[in-house]
mmCIF file of N, CA and C in Angstrom:
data_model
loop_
_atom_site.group_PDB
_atom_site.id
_atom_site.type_symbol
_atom_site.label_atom_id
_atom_site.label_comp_id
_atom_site.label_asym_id
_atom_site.label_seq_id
_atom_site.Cartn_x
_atom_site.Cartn_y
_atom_site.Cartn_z
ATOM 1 N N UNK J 1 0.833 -1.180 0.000
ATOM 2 C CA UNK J 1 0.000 0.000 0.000
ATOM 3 C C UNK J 1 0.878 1.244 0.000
ATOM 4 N N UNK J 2 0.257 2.600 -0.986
ATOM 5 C CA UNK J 2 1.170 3.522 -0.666
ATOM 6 C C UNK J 2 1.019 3.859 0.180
ATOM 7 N N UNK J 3 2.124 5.216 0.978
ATOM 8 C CA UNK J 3 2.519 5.924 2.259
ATOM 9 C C UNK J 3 1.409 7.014 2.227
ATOM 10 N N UNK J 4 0.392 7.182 0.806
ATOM 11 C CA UNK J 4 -0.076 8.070 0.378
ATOM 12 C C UNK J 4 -1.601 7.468 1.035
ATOM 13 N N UNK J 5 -1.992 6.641 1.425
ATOM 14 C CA UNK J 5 -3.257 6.088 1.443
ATOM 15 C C UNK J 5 -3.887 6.830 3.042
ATOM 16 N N UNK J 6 -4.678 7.441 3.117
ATOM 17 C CA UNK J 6 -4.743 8.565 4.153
ATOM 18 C C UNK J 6 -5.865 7.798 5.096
ATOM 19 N N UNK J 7 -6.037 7.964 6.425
ATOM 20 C CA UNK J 7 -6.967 7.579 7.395
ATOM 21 C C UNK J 7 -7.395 8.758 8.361
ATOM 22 N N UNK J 8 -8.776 8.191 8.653
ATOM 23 C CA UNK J 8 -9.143 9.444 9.759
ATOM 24 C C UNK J 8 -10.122 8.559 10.660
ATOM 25 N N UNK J 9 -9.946 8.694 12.091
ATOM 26 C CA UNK J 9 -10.548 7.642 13.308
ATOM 27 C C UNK J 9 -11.405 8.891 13.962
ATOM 28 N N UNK J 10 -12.498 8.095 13.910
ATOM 29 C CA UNK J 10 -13.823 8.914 14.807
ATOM 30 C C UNK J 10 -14.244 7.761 15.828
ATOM 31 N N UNK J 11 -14.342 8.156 16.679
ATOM 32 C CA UNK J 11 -14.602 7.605 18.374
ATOM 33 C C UNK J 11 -15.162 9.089 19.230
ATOM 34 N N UNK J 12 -15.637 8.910 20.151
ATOM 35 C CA UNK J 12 -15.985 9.984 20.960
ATOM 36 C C UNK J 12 -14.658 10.054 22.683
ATOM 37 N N UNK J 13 -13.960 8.488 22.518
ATOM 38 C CA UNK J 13 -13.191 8.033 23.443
ATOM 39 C C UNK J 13 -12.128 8.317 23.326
ATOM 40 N N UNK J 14 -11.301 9.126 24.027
ATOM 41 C CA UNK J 14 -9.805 9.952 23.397
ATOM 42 C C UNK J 14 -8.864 8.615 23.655
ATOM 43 N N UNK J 15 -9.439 7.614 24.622
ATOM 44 C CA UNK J 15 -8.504 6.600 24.506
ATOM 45 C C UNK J 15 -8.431 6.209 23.281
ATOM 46 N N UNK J 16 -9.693 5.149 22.794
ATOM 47 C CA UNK J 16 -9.815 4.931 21.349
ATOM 48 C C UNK J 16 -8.871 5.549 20.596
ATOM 49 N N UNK J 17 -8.960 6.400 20.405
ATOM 50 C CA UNK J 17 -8.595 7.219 19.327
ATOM 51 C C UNK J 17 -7.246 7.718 19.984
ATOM 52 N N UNK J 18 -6.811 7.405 20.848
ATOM 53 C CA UNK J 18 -4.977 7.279 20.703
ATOM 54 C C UNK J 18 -4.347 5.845 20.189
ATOM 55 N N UNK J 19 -5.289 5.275 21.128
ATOM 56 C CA UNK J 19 -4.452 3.392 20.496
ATOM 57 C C UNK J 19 -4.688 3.613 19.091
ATOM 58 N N UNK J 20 -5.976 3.707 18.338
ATOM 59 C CA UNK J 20 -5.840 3.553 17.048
ATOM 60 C C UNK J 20 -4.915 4.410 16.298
ATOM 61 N N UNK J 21 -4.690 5.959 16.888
ATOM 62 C CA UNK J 21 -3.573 6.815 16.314
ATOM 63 C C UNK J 21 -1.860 5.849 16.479
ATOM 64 N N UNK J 22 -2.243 4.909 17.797
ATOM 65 C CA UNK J 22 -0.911 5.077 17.747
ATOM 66 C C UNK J 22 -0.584 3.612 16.831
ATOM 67 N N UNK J 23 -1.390 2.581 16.475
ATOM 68 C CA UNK J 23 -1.652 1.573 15.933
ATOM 69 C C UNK J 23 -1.421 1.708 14.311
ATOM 70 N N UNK J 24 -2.066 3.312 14.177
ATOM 71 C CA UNK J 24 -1.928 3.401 12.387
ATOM 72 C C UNK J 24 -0.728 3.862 11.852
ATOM 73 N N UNK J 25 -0.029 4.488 13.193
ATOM 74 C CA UNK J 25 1.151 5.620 12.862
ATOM 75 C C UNK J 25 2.613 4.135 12.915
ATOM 76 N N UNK J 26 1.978 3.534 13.591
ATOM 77 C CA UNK J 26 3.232 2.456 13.554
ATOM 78 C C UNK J 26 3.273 1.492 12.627
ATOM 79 N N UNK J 27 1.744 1.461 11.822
ATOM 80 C CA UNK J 27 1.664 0.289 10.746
ATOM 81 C C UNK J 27 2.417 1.164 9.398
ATOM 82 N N UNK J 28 3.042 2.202 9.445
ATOM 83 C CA UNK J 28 4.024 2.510 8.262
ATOM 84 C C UNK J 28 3.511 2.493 7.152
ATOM 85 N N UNK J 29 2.221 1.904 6.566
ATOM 86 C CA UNK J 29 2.012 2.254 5.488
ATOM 87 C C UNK J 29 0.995 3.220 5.070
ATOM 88 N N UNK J 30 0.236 4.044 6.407
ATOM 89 C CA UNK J 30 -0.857 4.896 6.746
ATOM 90 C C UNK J 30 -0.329 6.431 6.575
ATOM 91 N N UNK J 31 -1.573 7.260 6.131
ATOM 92 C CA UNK J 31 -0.970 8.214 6.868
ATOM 93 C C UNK J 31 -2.182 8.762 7.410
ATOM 94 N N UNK J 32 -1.894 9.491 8.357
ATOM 95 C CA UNK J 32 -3.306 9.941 9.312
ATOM 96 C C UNK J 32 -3.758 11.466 8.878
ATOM 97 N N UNK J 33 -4.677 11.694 8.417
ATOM 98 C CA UNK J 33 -5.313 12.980 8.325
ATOM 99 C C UNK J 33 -6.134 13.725 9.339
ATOM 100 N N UNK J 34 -6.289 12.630 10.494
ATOM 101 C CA UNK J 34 -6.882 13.302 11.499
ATOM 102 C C UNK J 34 -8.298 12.319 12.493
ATOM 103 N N UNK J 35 -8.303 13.136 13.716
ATOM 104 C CA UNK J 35 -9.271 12.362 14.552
ATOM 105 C C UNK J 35 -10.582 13.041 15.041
ATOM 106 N N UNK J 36 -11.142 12.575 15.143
ATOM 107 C CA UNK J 36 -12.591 13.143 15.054
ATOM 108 C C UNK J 36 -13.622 12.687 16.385
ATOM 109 N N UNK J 37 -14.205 13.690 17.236
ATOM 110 C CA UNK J 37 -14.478 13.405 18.440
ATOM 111 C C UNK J 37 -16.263 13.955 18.648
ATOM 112 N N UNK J 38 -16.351 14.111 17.342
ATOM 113 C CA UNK J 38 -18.193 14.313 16.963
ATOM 114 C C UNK J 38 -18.175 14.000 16.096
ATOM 115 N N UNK J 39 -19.537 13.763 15.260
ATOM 116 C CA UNK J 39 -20.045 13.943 13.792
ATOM 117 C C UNK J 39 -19.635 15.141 12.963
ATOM 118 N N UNK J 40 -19.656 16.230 14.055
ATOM 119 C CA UNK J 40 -19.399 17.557 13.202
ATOM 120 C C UNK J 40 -17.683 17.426 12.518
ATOM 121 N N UNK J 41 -17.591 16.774 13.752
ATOM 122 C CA UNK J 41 -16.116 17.040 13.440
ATOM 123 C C UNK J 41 -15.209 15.876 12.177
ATOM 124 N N UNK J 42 -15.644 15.033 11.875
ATOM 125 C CA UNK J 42 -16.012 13.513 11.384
ATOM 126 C C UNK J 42 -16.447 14.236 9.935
ATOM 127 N N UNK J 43 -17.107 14.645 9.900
ATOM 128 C CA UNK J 43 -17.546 15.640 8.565
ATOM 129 C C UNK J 43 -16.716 16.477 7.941
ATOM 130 N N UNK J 44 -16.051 17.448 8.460
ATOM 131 C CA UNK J 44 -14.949 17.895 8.647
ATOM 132 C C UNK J 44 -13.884 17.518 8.181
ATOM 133 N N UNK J 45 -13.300 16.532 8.813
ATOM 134 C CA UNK J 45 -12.353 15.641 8.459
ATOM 135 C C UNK J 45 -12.840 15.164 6.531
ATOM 136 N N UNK J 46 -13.594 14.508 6.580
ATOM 137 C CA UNK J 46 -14.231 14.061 5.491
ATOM 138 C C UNK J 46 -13.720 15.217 4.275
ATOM 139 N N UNK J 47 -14.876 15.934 4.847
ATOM 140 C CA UNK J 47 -15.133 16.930 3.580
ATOM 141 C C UNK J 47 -13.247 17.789 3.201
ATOM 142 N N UNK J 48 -12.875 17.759 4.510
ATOM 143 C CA UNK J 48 -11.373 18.547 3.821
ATOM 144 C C UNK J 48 -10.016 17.752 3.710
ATOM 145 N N UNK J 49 -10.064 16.338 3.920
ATOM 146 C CA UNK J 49 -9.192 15.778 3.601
ATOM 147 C C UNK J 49 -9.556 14.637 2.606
ATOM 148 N N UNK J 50 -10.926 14.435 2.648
ATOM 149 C CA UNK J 50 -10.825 13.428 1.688
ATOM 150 C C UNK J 50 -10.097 11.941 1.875
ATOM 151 N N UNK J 51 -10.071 11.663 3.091
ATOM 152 C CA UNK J 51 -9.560 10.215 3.597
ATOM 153 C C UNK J 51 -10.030 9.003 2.475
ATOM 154 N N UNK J 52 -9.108 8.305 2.514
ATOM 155 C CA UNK J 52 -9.452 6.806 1.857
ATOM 156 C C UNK J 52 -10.133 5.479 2.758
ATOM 157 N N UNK J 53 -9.649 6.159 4.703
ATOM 158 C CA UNK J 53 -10.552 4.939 5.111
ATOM 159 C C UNK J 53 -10.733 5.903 6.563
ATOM 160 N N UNK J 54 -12.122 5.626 6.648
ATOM 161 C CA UNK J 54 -12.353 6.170 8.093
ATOM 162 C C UNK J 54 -12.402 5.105 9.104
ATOM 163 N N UNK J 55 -11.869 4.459 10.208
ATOM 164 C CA UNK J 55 -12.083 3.879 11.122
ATOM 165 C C UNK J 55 -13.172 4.602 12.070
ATOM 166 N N UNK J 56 -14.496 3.893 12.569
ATOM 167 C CA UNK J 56 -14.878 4.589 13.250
ATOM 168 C C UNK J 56 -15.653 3.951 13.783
ATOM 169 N N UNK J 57 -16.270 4.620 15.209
ATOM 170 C CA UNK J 57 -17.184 3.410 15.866
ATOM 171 C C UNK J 57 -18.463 4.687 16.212
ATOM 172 N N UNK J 58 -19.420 3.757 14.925
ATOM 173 C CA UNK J 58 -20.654 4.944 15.306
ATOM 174 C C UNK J 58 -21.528 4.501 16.490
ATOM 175 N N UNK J 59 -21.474 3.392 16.915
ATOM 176 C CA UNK J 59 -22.095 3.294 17.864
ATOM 177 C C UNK J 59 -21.569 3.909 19.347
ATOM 178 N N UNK J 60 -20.380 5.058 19.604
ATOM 179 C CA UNK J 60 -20.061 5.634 20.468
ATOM 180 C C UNK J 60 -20.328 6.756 20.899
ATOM 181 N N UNK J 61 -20.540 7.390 22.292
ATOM 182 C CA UNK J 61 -21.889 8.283 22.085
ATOM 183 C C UNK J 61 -21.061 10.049 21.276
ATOM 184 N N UNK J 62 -22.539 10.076 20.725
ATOM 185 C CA UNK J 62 -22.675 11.283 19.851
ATOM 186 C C UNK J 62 -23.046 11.049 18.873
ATOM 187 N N UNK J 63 -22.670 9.748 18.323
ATOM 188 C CA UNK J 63 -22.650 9.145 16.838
ATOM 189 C C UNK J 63 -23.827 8.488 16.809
ATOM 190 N N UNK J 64 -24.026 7.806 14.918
ATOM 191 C CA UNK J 64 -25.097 6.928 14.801
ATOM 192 C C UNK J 64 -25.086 6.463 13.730
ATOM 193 N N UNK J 65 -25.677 5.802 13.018
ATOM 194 C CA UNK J 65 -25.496 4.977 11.820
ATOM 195 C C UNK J 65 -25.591 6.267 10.573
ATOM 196 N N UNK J 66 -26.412 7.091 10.967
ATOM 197 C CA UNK J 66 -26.971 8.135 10.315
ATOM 198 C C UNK J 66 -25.284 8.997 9.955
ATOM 199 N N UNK J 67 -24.953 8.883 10.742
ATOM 200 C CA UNK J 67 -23.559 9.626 10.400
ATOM 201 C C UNK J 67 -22.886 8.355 9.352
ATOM 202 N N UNK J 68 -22.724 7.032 9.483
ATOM 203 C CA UNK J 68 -21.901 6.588 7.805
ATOM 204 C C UNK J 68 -22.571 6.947 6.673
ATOM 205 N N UNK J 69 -24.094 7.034 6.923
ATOM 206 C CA UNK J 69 -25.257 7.009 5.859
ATOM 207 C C UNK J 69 -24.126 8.811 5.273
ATOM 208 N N UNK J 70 -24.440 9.644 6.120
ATOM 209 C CA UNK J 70 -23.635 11.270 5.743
ATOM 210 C C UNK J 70 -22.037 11.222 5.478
ATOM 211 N N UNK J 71 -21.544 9.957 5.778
ATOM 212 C CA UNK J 71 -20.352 9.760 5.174
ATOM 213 C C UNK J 71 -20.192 9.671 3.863
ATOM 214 N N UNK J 72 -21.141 8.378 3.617
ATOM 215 C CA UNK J 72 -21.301 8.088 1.971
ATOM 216 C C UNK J 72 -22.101 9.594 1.328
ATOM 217 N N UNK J 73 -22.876 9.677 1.700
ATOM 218 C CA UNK J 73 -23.164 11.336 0.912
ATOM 219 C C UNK J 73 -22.001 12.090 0.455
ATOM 220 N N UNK J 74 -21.349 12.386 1.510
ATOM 221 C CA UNK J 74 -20.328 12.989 1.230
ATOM 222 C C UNK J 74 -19.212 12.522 0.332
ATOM 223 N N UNK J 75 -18.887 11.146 0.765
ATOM 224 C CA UNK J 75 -17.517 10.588 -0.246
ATOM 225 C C UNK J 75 -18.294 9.405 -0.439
ATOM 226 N N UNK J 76 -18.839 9.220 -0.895
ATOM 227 C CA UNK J 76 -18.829 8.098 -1.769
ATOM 228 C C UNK J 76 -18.326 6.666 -2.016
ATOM 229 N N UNK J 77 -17.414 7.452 -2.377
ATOM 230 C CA UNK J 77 -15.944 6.024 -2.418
ATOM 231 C C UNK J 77 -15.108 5.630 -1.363
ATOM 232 N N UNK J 78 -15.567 6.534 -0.311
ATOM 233 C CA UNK J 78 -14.549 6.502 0.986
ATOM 234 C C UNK J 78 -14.958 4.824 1.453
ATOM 235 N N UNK J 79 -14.014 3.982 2.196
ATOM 236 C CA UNK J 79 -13.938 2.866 2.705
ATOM 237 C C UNK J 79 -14.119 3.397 3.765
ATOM 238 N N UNK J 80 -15.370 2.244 4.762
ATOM 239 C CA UNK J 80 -15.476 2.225 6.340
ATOM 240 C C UNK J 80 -15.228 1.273 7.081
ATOM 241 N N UNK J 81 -14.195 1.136 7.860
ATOM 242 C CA UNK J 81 -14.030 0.061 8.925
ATOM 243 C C UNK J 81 -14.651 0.405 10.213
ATOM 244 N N UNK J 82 -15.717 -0.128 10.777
ATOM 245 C CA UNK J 82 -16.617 0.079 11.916
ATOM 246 C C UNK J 82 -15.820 -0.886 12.774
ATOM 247 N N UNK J 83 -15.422 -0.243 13.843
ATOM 248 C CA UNK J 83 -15.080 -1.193 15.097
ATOM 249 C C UNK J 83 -15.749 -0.587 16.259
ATOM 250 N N UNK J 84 -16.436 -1.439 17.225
ATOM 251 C CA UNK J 84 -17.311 -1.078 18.215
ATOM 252 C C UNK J 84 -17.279 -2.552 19.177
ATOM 253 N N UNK J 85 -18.189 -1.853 20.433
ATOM 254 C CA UNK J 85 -18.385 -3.004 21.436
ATOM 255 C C UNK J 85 -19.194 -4.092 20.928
ATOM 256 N N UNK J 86 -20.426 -3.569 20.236
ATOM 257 C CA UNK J 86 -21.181 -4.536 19.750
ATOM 258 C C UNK J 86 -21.136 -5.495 19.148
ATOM 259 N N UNK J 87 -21.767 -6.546 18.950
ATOM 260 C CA UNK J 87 -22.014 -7.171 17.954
ATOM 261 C C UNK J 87 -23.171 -7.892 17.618
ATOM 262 N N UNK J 88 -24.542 -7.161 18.034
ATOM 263 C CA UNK J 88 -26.028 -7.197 17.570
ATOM 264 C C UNK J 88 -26.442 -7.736 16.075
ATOM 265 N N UNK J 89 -27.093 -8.358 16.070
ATOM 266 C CA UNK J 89 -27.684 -8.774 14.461
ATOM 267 C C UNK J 89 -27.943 -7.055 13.753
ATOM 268 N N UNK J 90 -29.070 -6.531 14.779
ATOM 269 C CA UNK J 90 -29.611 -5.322 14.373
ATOM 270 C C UNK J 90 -28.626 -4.384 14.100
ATOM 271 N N UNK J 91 -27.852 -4.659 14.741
ATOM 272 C CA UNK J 91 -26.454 -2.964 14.900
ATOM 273 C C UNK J 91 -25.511 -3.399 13.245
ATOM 274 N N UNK J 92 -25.706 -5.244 13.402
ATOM 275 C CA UNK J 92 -24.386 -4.883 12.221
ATOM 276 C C UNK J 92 -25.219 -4.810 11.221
ATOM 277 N N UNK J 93 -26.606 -5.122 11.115
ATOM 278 C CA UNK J 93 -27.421 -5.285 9.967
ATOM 279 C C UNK J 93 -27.429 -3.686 9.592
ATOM 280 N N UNK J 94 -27.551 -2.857 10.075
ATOM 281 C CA UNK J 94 -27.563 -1.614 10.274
ATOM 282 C C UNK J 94 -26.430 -0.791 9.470
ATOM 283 N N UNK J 95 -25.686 -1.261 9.900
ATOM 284 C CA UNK J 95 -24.348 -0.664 9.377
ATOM 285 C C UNK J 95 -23.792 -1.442 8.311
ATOM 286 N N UNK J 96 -24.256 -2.247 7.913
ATOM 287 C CA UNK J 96 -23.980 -2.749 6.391
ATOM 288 C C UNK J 96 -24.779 -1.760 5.551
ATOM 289 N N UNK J 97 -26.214 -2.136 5.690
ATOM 290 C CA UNK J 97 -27.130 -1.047 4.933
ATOM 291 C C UNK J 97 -26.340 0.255 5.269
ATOM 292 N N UNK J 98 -25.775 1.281 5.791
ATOM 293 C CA UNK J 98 -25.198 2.112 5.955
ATOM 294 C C UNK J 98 -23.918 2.129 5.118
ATOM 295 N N UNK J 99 -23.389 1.205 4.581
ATOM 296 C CA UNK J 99 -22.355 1.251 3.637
ATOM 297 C C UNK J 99 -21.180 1.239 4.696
ATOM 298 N N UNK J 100 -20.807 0.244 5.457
ATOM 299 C CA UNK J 100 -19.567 -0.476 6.483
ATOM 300 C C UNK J 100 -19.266 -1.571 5.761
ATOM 301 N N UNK J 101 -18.558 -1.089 5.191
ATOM 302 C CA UNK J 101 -17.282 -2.029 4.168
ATOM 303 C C UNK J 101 -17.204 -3.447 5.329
ATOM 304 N N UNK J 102 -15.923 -3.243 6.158
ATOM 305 C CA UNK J 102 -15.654 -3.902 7.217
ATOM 306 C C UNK J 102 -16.273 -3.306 8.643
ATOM 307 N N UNK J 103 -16.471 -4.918 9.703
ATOM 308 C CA UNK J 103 -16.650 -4.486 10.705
ATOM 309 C C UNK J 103 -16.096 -5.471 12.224
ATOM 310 N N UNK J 104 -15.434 -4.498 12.866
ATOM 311 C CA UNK J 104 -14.954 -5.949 14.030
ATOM 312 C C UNK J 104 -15.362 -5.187 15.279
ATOM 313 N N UNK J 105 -15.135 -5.805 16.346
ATOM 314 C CA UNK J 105 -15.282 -5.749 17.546
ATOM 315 C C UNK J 105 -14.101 -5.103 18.049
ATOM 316 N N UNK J 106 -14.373 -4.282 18.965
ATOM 317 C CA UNK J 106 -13.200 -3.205 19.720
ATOM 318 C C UNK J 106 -12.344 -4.436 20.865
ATOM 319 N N UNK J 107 -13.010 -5.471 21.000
ATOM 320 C CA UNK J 107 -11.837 -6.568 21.990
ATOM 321 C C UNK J 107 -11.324 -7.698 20.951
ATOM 322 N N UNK J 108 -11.601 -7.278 19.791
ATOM 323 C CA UNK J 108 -10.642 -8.461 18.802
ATOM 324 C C UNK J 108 -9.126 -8.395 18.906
ATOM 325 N N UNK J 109 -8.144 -9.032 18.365
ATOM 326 C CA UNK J 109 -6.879 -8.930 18.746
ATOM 327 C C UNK J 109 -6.463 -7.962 17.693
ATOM 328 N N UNK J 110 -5.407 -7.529 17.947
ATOM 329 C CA UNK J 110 -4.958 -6.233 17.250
ATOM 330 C C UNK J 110 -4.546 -7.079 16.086
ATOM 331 N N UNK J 111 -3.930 -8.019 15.466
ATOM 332 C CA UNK J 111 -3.622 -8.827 14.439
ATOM 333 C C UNK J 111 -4.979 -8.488 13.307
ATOM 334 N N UNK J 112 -6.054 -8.876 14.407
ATOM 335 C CA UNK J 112 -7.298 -9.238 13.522
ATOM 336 C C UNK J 112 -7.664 -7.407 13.190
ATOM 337 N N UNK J 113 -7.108 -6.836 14.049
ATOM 338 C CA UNK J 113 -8.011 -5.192 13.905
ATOM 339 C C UNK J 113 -6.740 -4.469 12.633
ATOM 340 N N UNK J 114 -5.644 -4.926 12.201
ATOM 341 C CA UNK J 114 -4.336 -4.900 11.426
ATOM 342 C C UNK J 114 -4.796 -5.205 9.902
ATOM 343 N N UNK J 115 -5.570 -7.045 10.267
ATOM 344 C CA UNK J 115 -5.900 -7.292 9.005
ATOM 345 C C UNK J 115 -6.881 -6.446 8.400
ATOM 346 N N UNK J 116 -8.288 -6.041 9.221
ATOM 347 C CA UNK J 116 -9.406 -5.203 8.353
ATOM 348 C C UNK J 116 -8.793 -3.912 8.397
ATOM 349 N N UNK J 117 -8.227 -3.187 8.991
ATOM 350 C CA UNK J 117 -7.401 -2.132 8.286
ATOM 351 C C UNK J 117 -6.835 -2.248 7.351
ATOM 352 N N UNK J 118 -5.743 -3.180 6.700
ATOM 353 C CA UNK J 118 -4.989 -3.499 5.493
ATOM 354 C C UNK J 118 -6.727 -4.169 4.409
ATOM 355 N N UNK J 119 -7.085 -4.890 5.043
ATOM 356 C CA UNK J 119 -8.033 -5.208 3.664
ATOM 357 C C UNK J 119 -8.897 -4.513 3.189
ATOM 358 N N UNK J 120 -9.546 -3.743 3.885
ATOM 359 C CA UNK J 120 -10.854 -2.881 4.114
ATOM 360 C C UNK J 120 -9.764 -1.719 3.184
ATOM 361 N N UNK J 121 -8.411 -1.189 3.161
ATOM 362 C CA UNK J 121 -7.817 0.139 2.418
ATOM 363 C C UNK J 121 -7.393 -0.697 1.102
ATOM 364 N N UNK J 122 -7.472 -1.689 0.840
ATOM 365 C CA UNK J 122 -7.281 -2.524 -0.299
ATOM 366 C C UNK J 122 -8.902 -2.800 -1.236
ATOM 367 N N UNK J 123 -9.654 -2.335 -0.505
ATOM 368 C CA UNK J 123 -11.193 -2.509 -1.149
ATOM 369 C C UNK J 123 -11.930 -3.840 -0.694
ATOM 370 N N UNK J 124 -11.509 -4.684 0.120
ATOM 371 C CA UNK J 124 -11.829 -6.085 0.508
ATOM 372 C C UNK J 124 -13.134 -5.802 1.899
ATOM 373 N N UNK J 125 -13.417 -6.360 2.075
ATOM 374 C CA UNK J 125 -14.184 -7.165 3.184
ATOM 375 C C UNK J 125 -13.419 -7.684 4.256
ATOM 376 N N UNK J 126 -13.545 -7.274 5.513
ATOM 377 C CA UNK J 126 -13.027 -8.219 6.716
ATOM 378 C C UNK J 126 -14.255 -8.282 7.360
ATOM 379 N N UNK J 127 -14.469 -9.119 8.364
ATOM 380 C CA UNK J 127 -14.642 -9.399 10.077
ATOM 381 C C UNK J 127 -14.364 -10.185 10.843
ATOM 382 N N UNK J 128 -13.928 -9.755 11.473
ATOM 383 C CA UNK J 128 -13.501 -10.522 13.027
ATOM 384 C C UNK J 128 -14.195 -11.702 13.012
ATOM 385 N N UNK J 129 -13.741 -12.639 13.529
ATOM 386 C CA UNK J 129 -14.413 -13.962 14.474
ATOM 387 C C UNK J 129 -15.784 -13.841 14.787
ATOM 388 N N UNK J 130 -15.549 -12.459 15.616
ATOM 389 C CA UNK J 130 -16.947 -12.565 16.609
ATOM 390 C C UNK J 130 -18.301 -12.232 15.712
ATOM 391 N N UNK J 131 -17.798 -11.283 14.938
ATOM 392 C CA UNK J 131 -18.388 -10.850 13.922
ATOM 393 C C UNK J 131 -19.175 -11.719 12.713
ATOM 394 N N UNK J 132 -18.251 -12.279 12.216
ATOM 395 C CA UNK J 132 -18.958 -13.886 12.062
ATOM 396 C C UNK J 132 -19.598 -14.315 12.160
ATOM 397 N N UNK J 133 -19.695 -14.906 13.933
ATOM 398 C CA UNK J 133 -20.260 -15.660 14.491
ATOM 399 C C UNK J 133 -21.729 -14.844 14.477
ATOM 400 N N UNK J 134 -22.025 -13.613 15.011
ATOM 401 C CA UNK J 134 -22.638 -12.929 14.812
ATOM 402 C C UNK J 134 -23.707 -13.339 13.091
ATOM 403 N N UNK J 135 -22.661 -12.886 12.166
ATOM 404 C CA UNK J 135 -23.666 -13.423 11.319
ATOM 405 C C UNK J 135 -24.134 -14.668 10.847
ATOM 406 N N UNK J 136 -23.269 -15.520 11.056
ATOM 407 C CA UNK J 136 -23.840 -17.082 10.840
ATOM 408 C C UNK J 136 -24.899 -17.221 11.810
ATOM 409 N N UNK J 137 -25.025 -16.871 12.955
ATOM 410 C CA UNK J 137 -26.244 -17.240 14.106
ATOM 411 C C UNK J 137 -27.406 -16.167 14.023
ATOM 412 N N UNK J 138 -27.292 -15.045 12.823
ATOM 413 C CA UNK J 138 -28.311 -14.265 12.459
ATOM 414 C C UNK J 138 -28.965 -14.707 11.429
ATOM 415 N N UNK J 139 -28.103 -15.293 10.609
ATOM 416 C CA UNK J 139 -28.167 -15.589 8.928
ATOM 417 C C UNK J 139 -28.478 -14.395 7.932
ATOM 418 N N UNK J 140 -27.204 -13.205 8.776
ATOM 419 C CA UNK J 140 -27.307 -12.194 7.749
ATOM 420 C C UNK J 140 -26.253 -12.534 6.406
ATOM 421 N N UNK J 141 -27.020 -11.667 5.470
ATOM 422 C CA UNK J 141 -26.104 -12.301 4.070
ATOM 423 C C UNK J 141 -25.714 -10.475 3.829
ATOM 424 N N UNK J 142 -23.772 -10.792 3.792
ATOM 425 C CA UNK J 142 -23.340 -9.063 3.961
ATOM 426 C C UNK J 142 -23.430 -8.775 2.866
ATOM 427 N N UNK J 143 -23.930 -9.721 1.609
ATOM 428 C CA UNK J 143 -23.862 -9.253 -0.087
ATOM 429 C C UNK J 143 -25.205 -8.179 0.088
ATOM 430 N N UNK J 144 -26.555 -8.599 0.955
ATOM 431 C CA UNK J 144 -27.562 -7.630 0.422
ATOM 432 C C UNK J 144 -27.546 -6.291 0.769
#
């Protein structure tokens, strides 16, 4: 991947959003355009950098699905990796229809949170294990 491929992490949790700063800044092939601690601000980011992948967990408070739905408005083509506590039929069903490329769980192992970062900025599909499991015991199908 190029050095050129840009990211921006929205969480409302300044922890969050240091591990993942400090997670993307060490994976060497990122570069960070910035972090985002509302919707407003998440928009922002969006609209003036033009990121290639937003990491973000809309289910953290402030946020909502309604904000990827205003992601894709905005960019279109932008890639979303959703990582959150959840893993609800309804929440991920939700955020597929919302246009969430990839999605894992915020206690997956950093290996697994490495891979849907690298695949999800490559145009691919990840999820986690749990995530998975999640949909095999829903029998959601992530094609519809």
């Amino acid at each position: 991947m190029p050095a050129s491929f840009s990211i921006a992490i929205a969480d409302s949790s300044p922890v969050f959003r240091m591990g993942m700063t400090s997670l993307v800044k060490n994976a060497g092939d990122f570069s960070l355009v910035g972090e985002a601690e509302t919707p407003h601000e998440l928009r922002d980011l969006v609209r003036n950098f033009s990121p290639d992948l937003v990491i973000f967990d809309f289910l953290s408070d402030g946020f909502s699905v309604d904000d990827l739905i205003e992601i894709r408005r905005v960019s279109p083509g932008i890639r979303i990796l959703a990582i959150t506590p959840q893993q609800s039929g309804s929440a991920l069903i939700n955020a597929l229809r919302a246009g969430v490329d990839s999605y894992v769980k915020k206690n997956c192992s950093l290996g697994e949170v490495m891979e849907a970062i690298q695949e999800t900025a490559i145009g691919g599909r990840f999820f986690c294990g749990q995530i998975l499991e999640a949909i095999r015991q829903e029998s959601i199908n992530v094609e519809d």
